[in-house]
Each structure stands twice: as C-alpha cells, then as structure tokens.
Amino acid sequence: MNIRKIIALLVCLPGIFYAAAAIYWTEVEPGIWKGIVGTPEDYDLLKVAACKPASEGLSRLPEVSLPALADKIRGEVRDGKTEISVPLVKGEQLYGFGLNFQTVHQRGKILNLHVDHYGGKDTGRTHAPVPFYISSDGYGVFINSARYITVYAGSGSRKDSPEAPEALDRNTDKNWKARPYSDAVAIQVPAPGAEIYLIGGPTPMDVVRRYNLLCGGGTLPPRWGLGFTQRTQRLYDADMVEKEADEFERMGYPLDFIGLEPGWQSKAYPCSFEWDATRFPDPKGFVGRMLDKNVRINLWTNPYISPASDIYEQMYPHSGSHTVWCGIVPDFADTEAQRIWNDKLAREHIDLGVSGYKIDEVDGYDFYLWPDVAEFPSGTPAEQMRQTYGLWVQRTSADLYKKRNQRTFGLVRASNAGASSLPYVLYNDYYSHQDFITALINSGFCGVLWTPEVRGSKTGEEWLRRFQTVVFSPMAMINAWSSGTKPWSFPEVAEQVKEYSLLRMRMMPYWYTEFARYHFDGIPPFRAMNLEPGFSPDSGVTTELKNGNLEDNPYLEAVTKEIKDQYMAGEYLLVAPIFTGEKTRKVILPKGNWYDFYTGDYVGNGETIEVTPGLDRIPVYVKDGGIIPMMEPRLHAPAPGEKTDIEMRHYGQADGDYRLYDDDGVSYDYEKGDYAWRDITVRRQKDGTLRGFISKPLKGKPNSVGKVTWKFMTEPSHKGTNGQRTQ
Ligand code: GAL
C-alpha cells in the first residue's frame, strides 16, 4: 500500500477528521433501522402516505443484523442542506431510485428526484421519483424526505478516499477514464435534516420486501381489477359506452371495468366533478345498467377545480395560491380540503356505484403545474406539495372506499415512497414499448405498480406485441381516449388478442395470489431478473468491454450488463417480450430448469437461449416445479362467493409446493382474517408419475375453488434433474 493510501485510510477513521458524523441507528422494525441527521422536517413521505408497517409480514423475514456498512454512513447539515454519504464497494450495483424507464443499473448516475412527467431520459424527473435504492450486496437506503433530493449514485471521488483512483495521463494511458472510480453514494437533501432508513436483506429481494412491508404491504386489488379494462374515447356518451360494453360481450372479449375519459364531466381541465347532462342525462341509471352487465365504471379526472363546480367557493380558502388551467388546487395537507373533495366524489359518483378513478396530471409538466413559489394554506411548501400530490390524491380517494369496506383499483400519474399499499397503477403519455417494459421492471424496486398500456399502433404486429405484454402486467388495459381503438381494431390479429385477453382471465387465480403475496409478504408481483435467485446477467453480456474491466469501472456495467427487457411475473413466470420488427430474441434463464409456458417443453438452465416464437406468442417460461392455477375462461371476474373450476398446471419434473390465496375479492374483510390459503402440492409417486393434492377448504373461510383438475405440462421424457432431455 502506498503512503497516499495509508494517509487516506487514517483520515477515514470514524469521526476523527471527517466533519460528517456517523449516524446512530435504531431498529424500528425487524431488519429496518432508522437514523437521523440534523432536524428532519415534520412533513415527510411516510406521513403523507399514512403508512402503517405490516409487522406480521416483517416478522416472517429472516433475522438480519445491522448491515456492516452502517457505521460508515455519514451525515451532516451544511449550508442548510443535509448531506449523506453511503460507501460503495467494487462490483456493487444499485437498483431503484424510482420509476426509471431506460435503465435498471443506477450506479454512476446523477439524479435529481423530482415528480414530473417523464421527459425521455432517466434524470430523476419521473412519475415516482422514490428516494430508495437497493444494493446488490443486500441492503437498502431510503431517505424519508419530500424534497427534491439530488443523488450522486457513485459519481465523484473524494481526495481522501481509500479507494481513490490513480491520476493517469490522458494522452498516453489507455486506461484513463473520463469518469474515474467513485466509492460512495452522496445524497443531498435541501432541508436542515432528514430521516434515513437502512434496510437489511440478506438478499436484495428481502430488502424490497422489507421496504414494501414498511409501507404497509403491497396493495391487494379487487379480483375484478385484475380482469380486462378498456378506456373509451373522449366525448363518449352513455349510449356509446353501453353499446361498447355490449360489443365486448357479443364478440367474446372480456371486460371488467370501463374507464370514461374527458367528456363525462360538464367541465374538464379544470374539472367540475359533475356529470355532463347532455352526454350522461341519468348517471345513476347508467352506472346501474353497466353494473348489471358486470362492468364497473372508472372515471378520469384531474384534481383541479373549475369555477363552474359547486365546490369551488367552498374549496377556495383551502386551495393553493396558484391555479392549474385556471382551476384551484386543493391543499390536501388540509383535512378540510380532503373532506370537501371526498364528499363531492361520494355524492356525485361513489354513491352511484362508480368503482374508482384515474387521477391525471398530478405529476407535471412544470409549465402546467403550480410553480415552486406557490403557497398553500396548510403552510406546506410548494416543493413538498409537488413531491406528494400524487400520494395525497391516492390516499384521500382510497380512504373513501376503505370506509365503505369496498376495494377500488385505479390509475394515477404521480406517486412517491410509501405508496405500496395504495390501490393505484401508474401510467403516462410516453409510448416507447421497450421503455414501458423497463418501467415495469423498475416499478418492482420502488413499491409502485405500472401498466404498459396499449393505446394505438401503426400495424397489427405492433398492436399484438403491445397487447401480449399488457396481459402480463398489473393492469391489462387499452387506453383508447384518443385513438378510439378496441381490442379487435386490427382484424388480422383480433383472434390472437382475444386469446391473450382470455388467458389473462384464465390466470386470474395466479395473479390474485401474487398480489396477496405482495400484500402479506411484500413480494412485488412484477420485478427485475436481478431479484431472481440464480440469475446472472453475465450470460447476457452482448457488448464487448473495451475500456478496462468492470471492477475498475462499474459504469461500464450499466450499459453492457443490465437486463431491461425480460422480467419475472409472479413466483414462477419469466416473461420475455418481443418488440415490433423482432422475430427472434435472446432470453437469459436463471439457474434451474425452465420450461415453455405453452407447451411444457424443457428450454434450458442458467444459460442464454435464442427463441423465435412467431407473432402469435410472447415468450413465457416457467420454473421447474411451477404451479399455475388457471380458471375457466370468462368475460368477467367471478363474483364474491362464486366458485370457479380450476385447472392446476404443473411444469417440469420437480415436486411442486404452492399456496393459493382466496377471499371474497371485493371487501377489506381479509384485514380481519377472512381469507384462506390452500396448500397445493405435487409429488412424484413410486411409479414415477406425478400426483397433485389440494388441502381441504378451511371451515368458515372464503372458498371460491370449484372442481380441481390437474395438468402435468411436461412430458416425463423431458427429464429435468441435470437440465437435459433423456429421450
Ligand atoms: C392525459 C392522460 C391520457 C388521457 C388524456 C385525456 O393527460 O395521460 O391517458 O387520459 O389525458 O385528456
């Protein structure tokens, strides 16, 4: 070790030369420690989201001790701002920092976490800029602040760093780098204090689970929320909506809820929240008739109140200083504003049977929204209001439904930390199919749900390719607000679209169980391969590393090794979308045997395979021993208490162990214990065949399982133990 390194090491000894102090950590939940720097503000993300940690779920996670790096995390208040530094080691990768669209690996990034409409680059300005990241080394860091936080996620080198890179001569040394090695994440919070959560693993997946459980556990949508939803074209009237629902039924396409886009209100942008009497002369009759058809109504709105609304005067003193499209902006940090808004929604919509909302425009753009100089009567600074407005509208409207013991499932365009338990899915106006999939992957790192919604397409191929992916996402939706498209809009692929929408319905027991796991255990239903045991991006390296190795330059890894076009959907499925124009693609299989979802055939083990599935198929693979419960194809989700027959599919050669979740599908009674898990097991018998078993229904608990049949998808000849076929 040279003298410079020794000096640097001495300088780094805790508390001696560093101005920034070590942080005192207190364990607040199992495996979650809180530290305080300076004087944190009263207003923070977890308070706005009103999170109640899901202690039971947390207690089921493995015990873990304070991460070793805890005493090397430093914090101080300088120049009125809180500066936090978290060490990094070589080879470590970072995930998270909110809903990014183009990248999964975040090491080396400089981000300004700011709620905004996504502008085409991962800069930190996004719909859910959640200040939480996960290290590949199995710990996570969450900053509970509603400020615009700047993060240098391993960018910038201290002169006293023990790992300080050597200065090289650019002219003569080919190892010279424009971005030398950095050994820390530096976080700047523009406030005189902040709460920091250090979240233990041991695995990155455990970190994500702990974070979601800290935020109350994941949301459990009503069963119907996992069916198919169509958003009709703007300016539709009641007749057109009813006809459209009838057309779905007649043509045999599933439909669980229909979204009304602008046109149902007497005024929009800003909104009146009142029905337009010409297009919807009898809202109560309309909603009732739709419910009779088994189709629920979801209403688009933004929260900005038109002078034409009858709550304008009442809300005026409880709104911000600036308007949005000349509508007033409710100050949701003021309980009176919440009450006025909720009363209006209840009176005009929910009492009539409206099932939920799409709450638009709560993210940005800057030139629409209130500026940072705006004032709010609650005293909340405009910056904090911007960072939390999406949380406020979700929480306020969700509370309304919860009070009625009725679940909702809707859409929102902005969110932040603390949102895991809120029944909303994010979407936006951007439309890159590839980036929509990367966003779906990243949503699993930050406690939000994302839909790669289908809107329009240039060709039948694009239509089908987009449709195939939205079926494997939290909300299977066509948003036809502008295009007026229907599932059958491209006749050349209308049958394939129908097949996939019915597959979505058939898989409802699987999706529902996966959301129960999100709720009770914090496991995100849609997530990155990086969280999957046995996954190694190494087998996917496609670009030659030209400049040095990854040890010395972790930034290279971000562009060469990140996998952002395949993901895990629930416990057993690996989804590998194909994009328009592609005929073939590479799929990286984690270790273990994997099987084709459609045929049950063995496809590989811990390797990269090349697949050419044809237009009719999105590649989907199942883990060895995977069990997928499929109900009969239906056009609507089963009603509470209704029984459906289930085909239990088993894949591969390994024994299977699975738990199928059940409850009434619509209420919050599950919070009082009114739910059931049925044990499903598949065991190899002495004669070599596989046999499946399901545990008895629990007495007095919900049971929607009808007749069970078993389907062993993999031929016995596709032996799996050594990853080879033995035929
Ligand atoms: C946009 C929204 C679209 C659609 C449209 C209606 O802001 O992202 O999905 O709802 O408004 O005007």
PDB file of N, CA, C and O in Angstrom, residues 273 305 311 315 330 332 335-351 357 359 392-404 424:
ATOM      1  N   PHE A 273     -66.266  17.887 -11.685  1.00  0.00           N
ATOM      2  CA  PHE A 273     -66.638  16.658 -10.948  1.00  0.00           C
ATOM      3  C   PHE A 273     -68.126  16.344 -11.069  1.00  0.00           C
ATOM      4  O   PHE A 273     -68.645  15.474 -10.403  1.00  0.00           O
ATOM      5  N   ILE A 305     -59.956  22.326  -9.702  1.00  0.00           N
ATOM      6  CA  ILE A 305     -61.403  22.570  -9.624  1.00  0.00           C
ATOM      7  C   ILE A 305     -61.827  23.781 -10.444  1.00  0.00           C
ATOM      8  O   ILE A 305     -61.318  24.897 -10.273  1.00  0.00           O
ATOM      9  N   ILE A 311     -68.284  23.070  -5.753  1.00  0.00           N
ATOM     10  CA  ILE A 311     -67.412  23.091  -4.559  1.00  0.00           C
ATOM     11  C   ILE A 311     -66.326  24.174  -4.662  1.00  0.00           C
ATOM     12  O   ILE A 311     -65.489  24.304  -3.774  1.00  0.00           O
ATOM     13  N   MET A 315     -64.022  25.313  -1.594  1.00  0.00           N
ATOM     14  CA  MET A 315     -62.623  24.870  -1.628  1.00  0.00           C
ATOM     15  C   MET A 315     -61.665  26.065  -1.686  1.00  0.00           C
ATOM     16  O   MET A 315     -60.509  25.943  -1.267  1.00  0.00           O
ATOM     17  N   PRO A 330     -56.626  22.034  -4.699  1.00  0.00           N
ATOM     18  CA  PRO A 330     -56.900  21.715  -3.294  1.00  0.00           C
ATOM     19  C   PRO A 330     -55.605  21.486  -2.517  1.00  0.00           C
ATOM     20  O   PRO A 330     -54.688  20.836  -3.014  1.00  0.00           O
ATOM     21  N   PHE A 332     -54.331  19.425  -0.105  1.00  0.00           N
ATOM     22  CA  PHE A 332     -54.728  18.171   0.547  1.00  0.00           C
ATOM     23  C   PHE A 332     -54.051  17.952   1.895  1.00  0.00           C
ATOM     24  O   PHE A 332     -54.423  17.043   2.634  1.00  0.00           O
ATOM     25  N   THR A 335     -57.106  19.034   6.149  1.00  0.00           N
ATOM     26  CA  THR A 335     -58.147  17.990   6.214  1.00  0.00           C
ATOM     27  C   THR A 335     -59.487  18.496   5.687  1.00  0.00           C
ATOM     28  O   THR A 335     -60.303  17.716   5.203  1.00  0.00           O
ATOM     29  N   GLU A 336     -59.715  19.797   5.771  1.00  0.00           N
ATOM     30  CA  GLU A 336     -60.975  20.341   5.258  1.00  0.00           C
ATOM     31  C   GLU A 336     -61.023  20.197   3.729  1.00  0.00           C
ATOM     32  O   GLU A 336     -62.069  19.879   3.157  1.00  0.00           O
ATOM     33  N   ALA A 337     -59.883  20.391   3.065  1.00  0.00           N
ATOM     34  CA  ALA A 337     -59.838  20.203   1.600  1.00  0.00           C
ATOM     35  C   ALA A 337     -60.132  18.738   1.269  1.00  0.00           C
ATOM     36  O   ALA A 337     -60.883  18.434   0.332  1.00  0.00           O
ATOM     37  N   GLN A 338     -59.568  17.840   2.049  1.00  0.00           N
ATOM     38  CA  GLN A 338     -59.837  16.397   1.825  1.00  0.00           C
ATOM     39  C   GLN A 338     -61.324  16.111   1.962  1.00  0.00           C
ATOM     40  O   GLN A 338     -61.913  15.400   1.157  1.00  0.00           O
ATOM     41  N   ARG A 339     -61.923  16.704   3.013  1.00  0.00           N
ATOM     42  CA  ARG A 339     -63.347  16.436   3.275  1.00  0.00           C
ATOM     43  C   ARG A 339     -64.220  16.957   2.124  1.00  0.00           C
ATOM     44  O   ARG A 339     -65.100  16.240   1.634  1.00  0.00           O
ATOM     45  N   ILE A 340     -63.932  18.175   1.660  1.00  0.00           N
ATOM     46  CA  ILE A 340     -64.770  18.763   0.596  1.00  0.00           C
ATOM     47  C   ILE A 340     -64.673  17.901  -0.671  1.00  0.00           C
ATOM     48  O   ILE A 340     -65.667  17.591  -1.322  1.00  0.00           O
ATOM     49  N   TRP A 341     -63.459  17.497  -0.997  1.00  0.00           N
ATOM     50  CA  TRP A 341     -63.237  16.687  -2.216  1.00  0.00           C
ATOM     51  C   TRP A 341     -63.924  15.335  -2.082  1.00  0.00           C
ATOM     52  O   TRP A 341     -64.681  14.916  -2.947  1.00  0.00           O
ATOM     53  N   ASN A 342     -63.689  14.694  -0.945  1.00  0.00           N
ATOM     54  CA  ASN A 342     -64.271  13.361  -0.742  1.00  0.00           C
ATOM     55  C   ASN A 342     -65.792  13.389  -0.742  1.00  0.00           C
ATOM     56  O   ASN A 342     -66.436  12.512  -1.314  1.00  0.00           O
ATOM     57  N   ASP A 343     -66.363  14.402  -0.104  1.00  0.00           N
ATOM     58  CA  ASP A 343     -67.835  14.495  -0.081  1.00  0.00           C
ATOM     59  C   ASP A 343     -68.368  14.612  -1.499  1.00  0.00           C
ATOM     60  O   ASP A 343     -69.373  13.996  -1.855  1.00  0.00           O
ATOM     61  N   LYS A 344     -67.653  15.382  -2.297  1.00  0.00           N
ATOM     62  CA  LYS A 344     -68.102  15.576  -3.683  1.00  0.00           C
ATOM     63  C   LYS A 344     -68.015  14.250  -4.462  1.00  0.00           C
ATOM     64  O   LYS A 344     -68.955  13.870  -5.158  1.00  0.00           O
ATOM     65  N   LEU A 345     -66.895  13.562  -4.332  1.00  0.00           N
ATOM     66  CA  LEU A 345     -66.740  12.288  -5.053  1.00  0.00           C
ATOM     67  C   LEU A 345     -67.802  11.285  -4.595  1.00  0.00           C
ATOM     68  O   LEU A 345     -68.408  10.584  -5.408  1.00  0.00           O
ATOM     69  N   ALA A 346     -68.032  11.254  -3.297  1.00  0.00           N
ATOM     70  CA  ALA A 346     -69.009  10.294  -2.760  1.00  0.00           C
ATOM     71  C   ALA A 346     -70.397  10.608  -3.316  1.00  0.00           C
ATOM     72  O   ALA A 346     -71.072   9.740  -3.868  1.00  0.00           O
ATOM     73  N   ARG A 347     -70.771  11.868  -3.202  1.00  0.00           N
ATOM     74  CA  ARG A 347     -72.128  12.295  -3.597  1.00  0.00           C
ATOM     75  C   ARG A 347     -72.379  12.081  -5.081  1.00  0.00           C
ATOM     76  O   ARG A 347     -73.396  11.547  -5.492  1.00  0.00           O
ATOM     77  N   GLU A 348     -71.404  12.510  -5.900  1.00  0.00           N
ATOM     78  CA  GLU A 348     -71.634  12.520  -7.350  1.00  0.00           C
ATOM     79  C   GLU A 348     -71.373  11.163  -8.002  1.00  0.00           C
ATOM     80  O   GLU A 348     -71.928  10.888  -9.053  1.00  0.00           O
ATOM     81  N   HIS A 349     -70.464  10.371  -7.416  1.00  0.00           N
ATOM     82  CA  HIS A 349     -70.027   9.170  -8.146  1.00  0.00           C
ATOM     83  C   HIS A 349     -70.131   7.877  -7.337  1.00  0.00           C
ATOM     84  O   HIS A 349     -70.712   6.913  -7.802  1.00  0.00           O
ATOM     85  N   ILE A 350     -69.519   7.884  -6.160  1.00  0.00           N
ATOM     86  CA  ILE A 350     -69.351   6.593  -5.471  1.00  0.00           C
ATOM     87  C   ILE A 350     -70.700   6.081  -4.970  1.00  0.00           C
ATOM     88  O   ILE A 350     -70.988   4.890  -5.058  1.00  0.00           O
ATOM     89  N   ASP A 351     -71.545   7.001  -4.506  1.00  0.00           N
ATOM     90  CA  ASP A 351     -72.894   6.577  -4.079  1.00  0.00           C
ATOM     91  C   ASP A 351     -73.673   5.958  -5.240  1.00  0.00           C
ATOM     92  O   ASP A 351     -74.575   5.152  -5.039  1.00  0.00           O
ATOM     93  N   TYR A 357     -61.131   5.660  -9.837  1.00  0.00           N
ATOM     94  CA  TYR A 357     -60.732   6.851 -10.594  1.00  0.00           C
ATOM     95  C   TYR A 357     -59.415   6.639 -11.320  1.00  0.00           C
ATOM     96  O   TYR A 357     -58.600   5.797 -10.938  1.00  0.00           O
ATOM     97  N   ILE A 359     -56.637   9.351 -11.787  1.00  0.00           N
ATOM     98  CA  ILE A 359     -56.354  10.724 -11.346  1.00  0.00           C
ATOM     99  C   ILE A 359     -55.122  11.216 -12.100  1.00  0.00           C
ATOM    100  O   ILE A 359     -53.993  10.807 -11.844  1.00  0.00           O
ATOM    101  N   TRP A 392     -51.179  12.201  -2.052  1.00  0.00           N
ATOM    102  CA  TRP A 392     -52.391  12.746  -1.406  1.00  0.00           C
ATOM    103  C   TRP A 392     -53.663  12.303  -2.127  1.00  0.00           C
ATOM    104  O   TRP A 392     -54.633  11.892  -1.499  1.00  0.00           O
ATOM    105  N   VAL A 393     -53.671  12.410  -3.449  1.00  0.00           N
ATOM    106  CA  VAL A 393     -54.918  12.057  -4.147  1.00  0.00           C
ATOM    107  C   VAL A 393     -55.194  10.551  -4.042  1.00  0.00           C
ATOM    108  O   VAL A 393     -56.353  10.147  -3.937  1.00  0.00           O
ATOM    109  N   GLN A 394     -54.142   9.757  -4.027  1.00  0.00           N
ATOM    110  CA  GLN A 394     -54.343   8.305  -3.880  1.00  0.00           C
ATOM    111  C   GLN A 394     -54.907   7.983  -2.509  1.00  0.00           C
ATOM    112  O   GLN A 394     -55.895   7.278  -2.356  1.00  0.00           O
ATOM    113  N   ARG A 395     -54.232   8.547  -1.498  1.00  0.00           N
ATOM    114  CA  ARG A 395     -54.621   8.198  -0.130  1.00  0.00           C
ATOM    115  C   ARG A 395     -56.030   8.698   0.179  1.00  0.00           C
ATOM    116  O   ARG A 395     -56.850   7.978   0.744  1.00  0.00           O
ATOM    117  N   THR A 396     -56.313   9.942  -0.218  1.00  0.00           N
ATOM    118  CA  THR A 396     -57.608  10.536   0.111  1.00  0.00           C
ATOM    119  C   THR A 396     -58.739   9.739  -0.531  1.00  0.00           C
ATOM    120  O   THR A 396     -59.723   9.395   0.119  1.00  0.00           O
ATOM    121  N   SER A 397     -58.589   9.429  -1.829  1.00  0.00           N
ATOM    122  CA  SER A 397     -59.675   8.710  -2.500  1.00  0.00           C
ATOM    123  C   SER A 397     -59.746   7.253  -2.019  1.00  0.00           C
ATOM    124  O   SER A 397     -60.834   6.690  -1.882  1.00  0.00           O
ATOM    125  N   ALA A 398     -58.590   6.658  -1.726  1.00  0.00           N
ATOM    126  CA  ALA A 398     -58.602   5.264  -1.249  1.00  0.00           C
ATOM    127  C   ALA A 398     -59.317   5.164   0.100  1.00  0.00           C
ATOM    128  O   ALA A 398     -60.054   4.209   0.355  1.00  0.00           O
ATOM    129  N   ASP A 399     -59.107   6.171   0.946  1.00  0.00           N
ATOM    130  CA  ASP A 399     -59.768   6.183   2.265  1.00  0.00           C
ATOM    131  C   ASP A 399     -61.281   6.138   2.124  1.00  0.00           C
ATOM    132  O   ASP A 399     -61.976   5.491   2.904  1.00  0.00           O
ATOM    133  N   LEU A 400     -61.774   6.854   1.123  1.00  0.00           N
ATOM    134  CA  LEU A 400     -63.219   6.922   0.879  1.00  0.00           C
ATOM    135  C   LEU A 400     -63.797   5.526   0.658  1.00  0.00           C
ATOM    136  O   LEU A 400     -64.855   5.181   1.184  1.00  0.00           O
ATOM    137  N   TYR A 401     -63.096   4.750  -0.159  1.00  0.00           N
ATOM    138  CA  TYR A 401     -63.559   3.390  -0.449  1.00  0.00           C
ATOM    139  C   TYR A 401     -63.385   2.494   0.770  1.00  0.00           C
ATOM    140  O   TYR A 401     -64.228   1.659   1.068  1.00  0.00           O
ATOM    141  N   LYS A 402     -62.268   2.704   1.439  1.00  0.00           N
ATOM    142  CA  LYS A 402     -61.991   1.837   2.589  1.00  0.00           C
ATOM    143  C   LYS A 402     -63.071   1.999   3.653  1.00  0.00           C
ATOM    144  O   LYS A 402     -63.528   1.015   4.246  1.00  0.00           O
ATOM    145  N   LYS A 403     -63.504   3.236   3.858  1.00  0.00           N
ATOM    146  CA  LYS A 403     -64.568   3.478   4.847  1.00  0.00           C
ATOM    147  C   LYS A 403     -65.823   2.699   4.496  1.00  0.00           C
ATOM    148  O   LYS A 403     -66.625   2.378   5.358  1.00  0.00           O
ATOM    149  N   ARG A 404     -66.027   2.436   3.221  1.00  0.00           N
ATOM    150  CA  ARG A 404     -67.215   1.670   2.795  1.00  0.00           C
ATOM    151  C   ARG A 404     -66.941   0.170   2.737  1.00  0.00           C
ATOM    152  O   ARG A 404     -67.723  -0.577   2.165  1.00  0.00           O
ATOM    153  N   TYR A 424     -53.435   1.888  -6.633  1.00  0.00           N
ATOM    154  CA  TYR A 424     -53.318   2.643  -7.876  1.00  0.00           C
ATOM    155  C   TYR A 424     -52.161   2.129  -8.731  1.00  0.00           C
ATOM    156  O   TYR A 424     -51.159   1.666  -8.204  1.00  0.00           O
TER     157      TYR A 424
END
